[in-house]
Short mmCIF file of C-alpha atoms and ligand atoms in Angstrom, two decimals:
data_model
loop_
_atom_site.label_atom_id
_atom_site.label_comp_id
_atom_site.label_asym_id
_atom_site.label_seq_id
_atom_site.Cartn_x
_atom_site.Cartn_y
_atom_site.Cartn_z
CA MET A 6 0.00 0.02 -0.01
CA ALA A 7 2.12 2.92 -1.15
CA TRP A 8 -0.30 5.27 -2.58
CA LEU A 9 -4.06 5.26 -3.83
CA GLU A 10 -5.27 7.52 -6.48
CA VAL A 11 -8.65 9.08 -5.63
CA HIS A 12 -11.02 9.14 -8.74
CA ASP A 13 -14.24 10.01 -7.05
CA TYR A 14 -13.32 13.70 -5.87
CA SER A 15 -12.63 16.76 -8.02
CA VAL A 16 -11.92 20.40 -7.62
CA LYS A 17 -15.91 20.66 -7.78
CA GLY A 18 -16.25 18.26 -4.72
CA TRP A 19 -17.77 14.78 -4.49
CA SER A 20 -18.73 13.98 -8.12
CA GLU A 21 -19.15 10.23 -8.52
CA GLY A 22 -20.60 7.51 -6.54
CA ALA A 23 -23.23 7.50 -3.68
CA ASP A 24 -22.82 8.39 -0.17
CA PRO A 25 -19.95 11.08 0.26
CA SER A 26 -20.19 10.77 4.00
CA ALA A 27 -19.33 7.06 3.86
CA ARG A 28 -16.56 7.68 1.31
CA ALA A 29 -14.96 10.48 3.30
CA ARG A 30 -14.99 8.26 6.23
CA HIS A 31 -13.23 5.41 4.09
CA TYR A 32 -10.55 7.82 2.86
CA CYS A 33 -9.88 8.98 6.43
CA SER A 34 -9.53 5.42 7.48
CA GLU A 35 -7.03 4.62 4.72
CA LEU A 36 -5.00 7.69 5.39
CA GLU A 37 -4.75 6.93 9.06
CA ARG A 38 -3.69 3.34 8.37
CA GLY A 39 -0.81 4.52 6.14
CA ALA A 40 -2.03 5.17 2.78
CA ILE A 41 -0.89 8.06 0.67
CA LEU A 42 -3.95 9.63 -1.21
CA PHE A 43 -3.03 10.87 -4.69
CA PHE A 44 -4.61 13.46 -7.08
CA PRO A 45 -3.23 14.06 -10.53
CA ARG A 46 -4.32 17.87 -10.15
CA PRO A 47 -4.85 19.91 -7.05
CA PRO A 48 -8.41 19.14 -5.96
CA PHE A 49 -8.77 22.80 -4.70
CA ALA A 50 -8.50 26.02 -6.69
CA PHE A 51 -4.98 27.20 -7.58
CA SER A 52 -4.67 30.17 -9.66
CA GLU A 53 -2.20 29.80 -12.82
CA ASP A 54 -1.02 33.43 -12.16
CA HIS A 55 -0.14 32.44 -8.51
CA TRP A 56 1.59 29.34 -9.56
CA LYS A 57 3.65 31.16 -12.07
CA PHE A 58 4.75 33.69 -9.54
CA LEU A 59 5.81 31.10 -7.03
CA LEU A 60 8.09 29.58 -9.94
CA SER A 61 9.54 32.98 -10.49
CA LEU A 62 10.96 32.96 -7.02
CA LYS A 63 14.48 31.75 -7.48
CA PRO A 64 15.92 30.17 -4.12
CA SER A 65 19.22 31.66 -5.03
CA GLY A 66 18.27 35.23 -4.25
CA SER A 67 18.98 36.24 -0.78
CA ARG A 68 15.35 37.62 -0.45
CA LEU A 69 14.01 34.07 -0.35
CA HIS A 70 15.07 31.62 2.29
CA LYS A 71 15.09 27.93 1.92
CA ASN A 72 11.66 27.62 3.15
CA VAL A 73 8.79 30.16 3.19
CA SER A 74 6.40 29.35 6.05
CA TYR A 75 2.97 30.72 6.62
CA ARG A 76 1.03 30.39 10.12
CA PRO A 77 -2.85 30.43 9.03
CA GLU A 78 -3.98 30.95 12.71
CA ALA A 79 -1.75 34.31 13.29
CA ASP A 80 -1.62 35.40 9.67
CA VAL A 81 2.29 35.58 9.83
CA LEU A 82 4.56 34.94 6.81
CA ARG A 83 8.24 34.01 7.36
CA GLY A 84 11.30 33.45 5.10
CA PHE A 85 10.72 36.01 2.45
CA ASP A 86 12.55 39.59 2.60
CA ASP A 87 11.58 40.98 -0.71
CA HIS A 88 9.31 44.06 0.31
CA GLY A 89 8.23 44.64 -3.20
CA SER A 90 6.41 41.33 -3.49
CA LYS A 91 5.95 40.23 0.18
CA ALA A 92 2.35 41.28 0.14
CA LEU A 93 1.46 39.23 -3.03
CA LEU A 94 3.28 35.96 -1.50
CA HIS A 95 1.56 36.90 1.74
CA GLU A 96 -1.82 36.80 -0.04
CA ILE A 97 -0.92 33.69 -2.04
CA MET A 98 -0.15 31.72 1.15
CA ARG A 99 -3.05 33.09 2.88
CA GLY A 100 -5.57 32.03 0.11
CA TYR A 101 -3.65 28.62 -0.38
CA ALA A 102 -4.17 27.90 3.29
CA ALA A 103 -7.76 28.87 3.22
CA ASP A 104 -8.41 26.76 -0.03
CA VAL A 105 -6.74 23.62 1.51
CA ARG A 106 -8.78 23.99 4.64
CA ARG A 107 -11.84 24.13 2.64
CA PHE A 108 -10.81 21.06 0.70
CA VAL A 109 -10.03 19.09 3.56
CA CYS A 110 -13.29 19.93 5.50
CA ASP A 111 -15.16 18.68 2.65
CA PHE A 112 -13.04 15.64 1.21
CA LEU A 113 -12.30 14.45 4.72
CA ALA A 114 -15.52 15.61 6.30
CA PRO A 115 -15.09 13.64 9.70
CA TYR A 116 -12.27 15.83 10.49
CA ALA A 117 -14.15 19.39 9.70
CA GLY A 118 -14.18 21.57 12.70
CA LYS A 119 -12.08 19.27 14.86
CA PHE A 120 -8.31 19.98 13.54
CA GLN A 121 -5.91 22.69 14.40
CA MET A 122 -4.31 24.33 11.27
CA ASP A 123 -0.49 24.23 11.50
CA TYR A 124 2.03 25.86 9.17
CA ALA A 125 1.83 26.10 5.46
CA SER A 126 5.05 26.17 3.54
CA PHE A 127 6.41 26.90 0.11
CA ARG A 128 9.58 24.91 -0.66
CA PRO A 129 11.60 26.43 -3.56
CA MET A 130 14.97 24.44 -3.00
CA GLU A 131 16.07 21.48 -5.13
CA GLU A 132 15.91 18.64 -2.64
CA GLU A 133 18.72 16.55 -4.43
CA GLY A 134 22.19 17.43 -3.17
CA ARG A 135 21.23 19.75 -0.36
CA ASN A 136 23.99 20.17 2.27
CA LEU A 137 22.31 19.80 5.33
CA PRO A 138 23.16 18.44 8.90
CA LEU A 139 22.09 14.60 9.38
CA HIS A 140 19.05 15.28 11.55
CA LYS A 141 17.68 17.96 9.23
CA ARG A 142 18.28 15.92 5.99
CA ASN A 143 15.00 15.39 4.00
CA ASP A 144 16.58 12.48 1.96
CA LEU A 145 16.63 10.15 4.96
CA LEU A 146 13.69 8.07 5.91
CA HIS A 147 12.12 9.38 9.07
CA VAL A 148 8.51 10.02 10.61
CA ASP A 149 7.63 13.71 11.24
CA ALA A 150 8.01 15.04 14.97
CA PHE A 151 7.91 18.72 15.65
CA PRO A 152 10.45 20.06 18.13
CA SER A 153 8.58 23.29 18.66
CA ARG A 154 4.97 21.98 18.61
CA PRO A 155 4.36 18.88 20.73
CA THR A 156 1.21 17.08 19.96
CA ARG A 157 0.77 14.81 22.91
CA GLY A 158 -0.47 12.12 20.69
CA ALA A 159 -2.41 14.14 18.02
CA ARG A 160 -1.51 13.32 14.40
CA ILE A 161 0.17 15.20 11.62
CA LEU A 162 -1.59 15.43 8.24
CA ARG A 163 0.20 17.00 5.50
CA VAL A 164 -1.05 18.07 2.10
CA PHE A 165 1.49 18.45 -0.81
CA THR A 166 1.47 19.95 -4.18
CA ASN A 167 4.30 19.57 -6.63
CA LEU A 168 4.29 22.96 -8.33
CA ASN A 169 7.33 21.94 -10.66
CA PRO A 170 6.03 22.24 -14.20
CA THR A 171 8.48 19.50 -15.62
CA LYS A 172 9.96 17.44 -12.87
CA ALA A 173 8.58 15.03 -10.56
CA ARG A 174 9.03 15.17 -6.78
CA VAL A 175 10.73 11.86 -5.80
CA TRP A 176 10.07 10.12 -2.37
CA THR A 177 10.99 6.86 -0.80
CA VAL A 178 8.57 5.49 1.79
CA GLY A 179 9.05 2.62 4.31
CA GLU A 180 6.93 0.24 6.21
CA ARG A 181 3.98 1.99 8.10
CA PHE A 182 4.28 2.99 11.86
CA PRO A 183 2.71 -0.32 13.30
CA LYS A 184 5.59 -2.38 11.50
CA LEU A 185 8.32 0.10 11.96
CA ALA A 186 7.72 0.56 15.74
CA GLU A 187 7.39 -3.29 16.21
CA GLN A 188 10.96 -3.67 14.50
CA PHE A 189 12.62 -0.67 16.01
CA ALA A 190 10.91 1.18 18.96
CA GLU A 191 12.41 -0.96 21.64
CA ARG A 192 15.89 -0.83 19.95
CA ALA A 193 15.56 2.99 19.88
CA GLY A 194 14.98 2.81 23.60
CA LEU A 195 11.17 3.14 24.03
CA GLU A 196 11.41 1.88 27.54
CA ARG A 197 13.78 4.82 28.69
CA PHE A 198 11.13 7.19 27.76
CA THR A 199 8.04 5.49 29.32
CA ALA A 200 10.04 4.63 32.60
CA GLN A 201 10.79 8.32 32.89
CA SER A 202 7.39 9.15 32.53
CA ARG A 203 5.98 9.13 36.10
CA LEU A 204 8.93 10.39 38.01
CA VAL A 205 10.15 13.03 35.61
CA ARG A 206 6.71 14.30 34.54
CA GLY A 207 5.66 14.62 38.19
CA LEU A 208 8.80 16.80 39.07
CA ARG A 209 8.42 18.86 35.91
CA ARG A 210 4.73 19.40 36.75
CA GLY A 211 5.60 20.38 40.28
CA LEU A 212 8.31 22.74 39.03
CA GLY A 213 5.82 24.17 36.61
CA GLN A 214 3.20 24.63 39.49
CA LEU A 215 5.96 26.60 41.27
CA GLY A 216 5.96 28.89 38.45
CA MET A 217 9.30 27.79 36.86
CA PRO A 218 9.79 27.47 33.08
CA VAL A 219 10.18 23.88 32.57
CA PRO A 220 8.53 22.17 29.30
CA ASP A 221 5.98 19.66 29.97
CA ARG A 222 6.57 17.08 27.07
CA ALA A 223 4.69 14.15 27.15
CA PRO A 224 6.71 10.80 26.94
CA TYR A 225 5.14 10.38 23.31
CA ASP A 226 6.64 13.75 21.98
CA ARG A 227 9.85 13.08 23.71
CA PHE A 228 9.94 9.81 22.23
CA MET A 229 8.84 10.79 18.70
CA LEU A 230 11.62 13.66 18.53
CA HIS A 231 14.34 11.05 19.59
CA PHE A 232 12.99 8.33 17.08
CA HIS A 233 13.12 10.94 14.26
CA ASP A 234 16.94 11.42 14.82
CA TRP A 235 17.45 7.81 15.64
CA LEU A 236 16.00 6.60 12.40
CA LYS A 237 18.21 9.15 10.52
CA GLU A 238 21.28 8.02 12.18
CA ASN A 239 20.80 4.41 11.69
CA ALA A 240 22.49 3.01 8.58
CA GLU A 241 21.01 -0.45 8.83
CA PHE A 242 17.46 1.08 8.69
CA GLN A 243 18.44 3.52 5.84
CA ASN A 244 20.04 0.88 3.79
CA ALA A 245 17.52 -1.95 4.16
CA ALA A 246 15.74 -2.31 0.79
CA GLN A 247 12.89 -4.34 2.38
CA GLY A 248 9.46 -2.53 2.41
CA LYS A 249 10.84 0.55 0.80
CA GLU A 250 9.09 1.87 -2.02
CA ARG A 251 10.04 4.72 -4.54
CA ILE A 252 7.26 7.19 -5.49
CA GLU A 253 7.37 9.80 -8.37
CA PHE A 254 4.74 12.46 -7.91
CA PRO A 255 4.55 14.22 -11.17
CA PRO A 256 4.12 18.00 -11.85
CA ALA A 257 0.86 19.31 -10.44
CA ALA A 258 0.22 16.03 -8.37
CA THR A 259 -1.38 16.59 -4.99
CA TRP A 260 -0.81 14.10 -2.11
CA LEU A 261 -2.03 13.65 1.41
CA VAL A 262 -0.23 11.73 4.18
CA PHE A 263 0.04 11.14 7.81
CA THR A 264 3.78 11.85 8.00
CA ASP A 265 4.06 10.80 11.58
CA GLY A 266 3.06 7.22 10.42
CA VAL A 267 4.62 6.92 7.05
CA PRO A 268 8.50 6.88 7.08
CA HIS A 269 9.24 9.16 3.99
CA ALA A 270 12.40 10.62 2.39
CA ALA A 271 12.34 13.31 -0.26
CA LEU A 272 15.11 12.35 -2.85
CA SER A 273 14.55 15.06 -5.31
CA GLY A 274 12.25 17.73 -6.71
CA GLN A 275 12.00 21.44 -6.39
CA PHE A 276 9.07 23.84 -5.77
CA ALA A 277 6.37 22.25 -3.57
CA MET A 278 3.49 23.63 -1.47
CA GLU A 279 2.59 22.08 1.65
CA GLN A 280 -0.19 22.60 4.43
CA THR A 281 -0.04 20.72 7.86
CA PHE A 282 -3.12 19.90 9.88
CA ILE A 283 -3.03 18.61 13.50
CA LEU A 284 -5.65 15.96 14.17
CA PRO A 285 -6.64 15.27 17.90
CA LEU A 286 -6.99 11.53 18.64
CA GLY A 287 -10.85 12.22 19.11
CA ALA A 288 -11.16 13.28 15.66
CA LEU A 289 -9.67 10.18 14.10
CA VAL A 290 -11.67 7.27 12.38
CA ALA A 291 -8.98 4.75 13.39
CA PRO A 292 -7.41 5.77 16.55
CA GLU A 293 -5.99 2.38 17.03
CA ALA A 294 -3.65 3.11 14.17
CA ALA A 295 -2.29 6.31 15.74
CA PRO A 296 1.51 6.07 16.64
CA ILE A 297 0.81 6.90 20.30
CA ARG A 298 -1.61 4.00 20.52
CA VAL A 299 0.81 1.68 18.80
CA LEU A 300 3.70 2.55 21.14
CA GLU A 301 1.16 2.07 24.18
CA ARG A 302 0.53 -1.29 22.87
CA ILE A 303 4.35 -2.07 22.54
CA SER A 304 5.18 -0.68 25.97
CA GLY A 305 2.24 -1.29 28.00
CA ARG A 306 2.45 2.33 29.41
CA THR A 307 0.45 5.48 28.75
CA MET A 308 2.31 8.01 26.95
CA SER A 309 0.20 11.02 26.75
FE1 FE2 B 430 9.28 14.79 6.98
#
C-alpha cells in the first residue's frame, strides 16, 4: 500500500458514487492506516498566475529563504524579505491555506471543525544534493515530529502539491508505523521514555506549578523526537531495501499523508506547497492506528 489515486473527488467536490459521507470516512481510515492519497491535479482552486509567480521566485536570491512558512492562525509569513512582492506572496499563502482547509473539511468531512491548522510552507529548493546536517536531511527516511510543537499524541496530516512544471518530486517511503515500531521502537530505547514518565513528569509538573519554566512534554513527544533522529542516524534501517518503495509525484500532483505514521524521504524535486493539519485523537476514524496507541501497546504504558 504505497499510494491510492482518488477518482471520485474533484475540484468541484464529490462527483461520482453514492454516499459522500461514507466515502469521506473510508478515505480518512485509509490515510490513518498509512495510505498516501494521490490526485493528479490539485483538488482545490490554484490560480495559474499565482503558480507562475511562485515559480519565478529563485531560491538563489537572498530575499528568499530555503523555506517560506505561513502560520494561518496568526496570519504571519516568514522566510521572505522582498518588500516589493511580500504582500503578494502573503496573499497567495493566505488564500492557499484557506483553500486547502476548505478542501480537507469537505473531502475528509469527519475531520471538519476538529483539527488545528498548523503551518503552510512553500519549498523552492531542489531537494537533491542539499548540504544539510544529518538530523535535518530530508533524503533520509523518518517520521515527522516537531521540536517546537509537541502534539501529545495528536496526528500530523500534510497536504503537498508539486508545483514544478516539468520535474517529478521523488520520495521513498518505508513500512508503516505499526511495523516500523514493532521492529525498531524498543531498540531505539522506548522503555527509557516510558520509565521516566511518572517520576520526571511529576517533577516537571511540580516545578511548573511553582512557576518555573520547565517544558512539560509528554513521553510520546519526547520519544517521537528521539525516534526521528534515531532513524536518520541508523544506517542499517536507511540501507535496508525491504519494505521501501519509490514514488514519483508528477508535476501538479497533490498528495495527502500522515507523516507521523509513514516513514518518508524526499530524494529530489523543486518547488512544492504544503499545508499541515494537527488531528487530535478524538477526531480520528481509526485511533488504534495512531502512533501513540501503537507505542502504548508495545510498551504497556500510557504515553500522553
Ligand atoms: Fe518529514
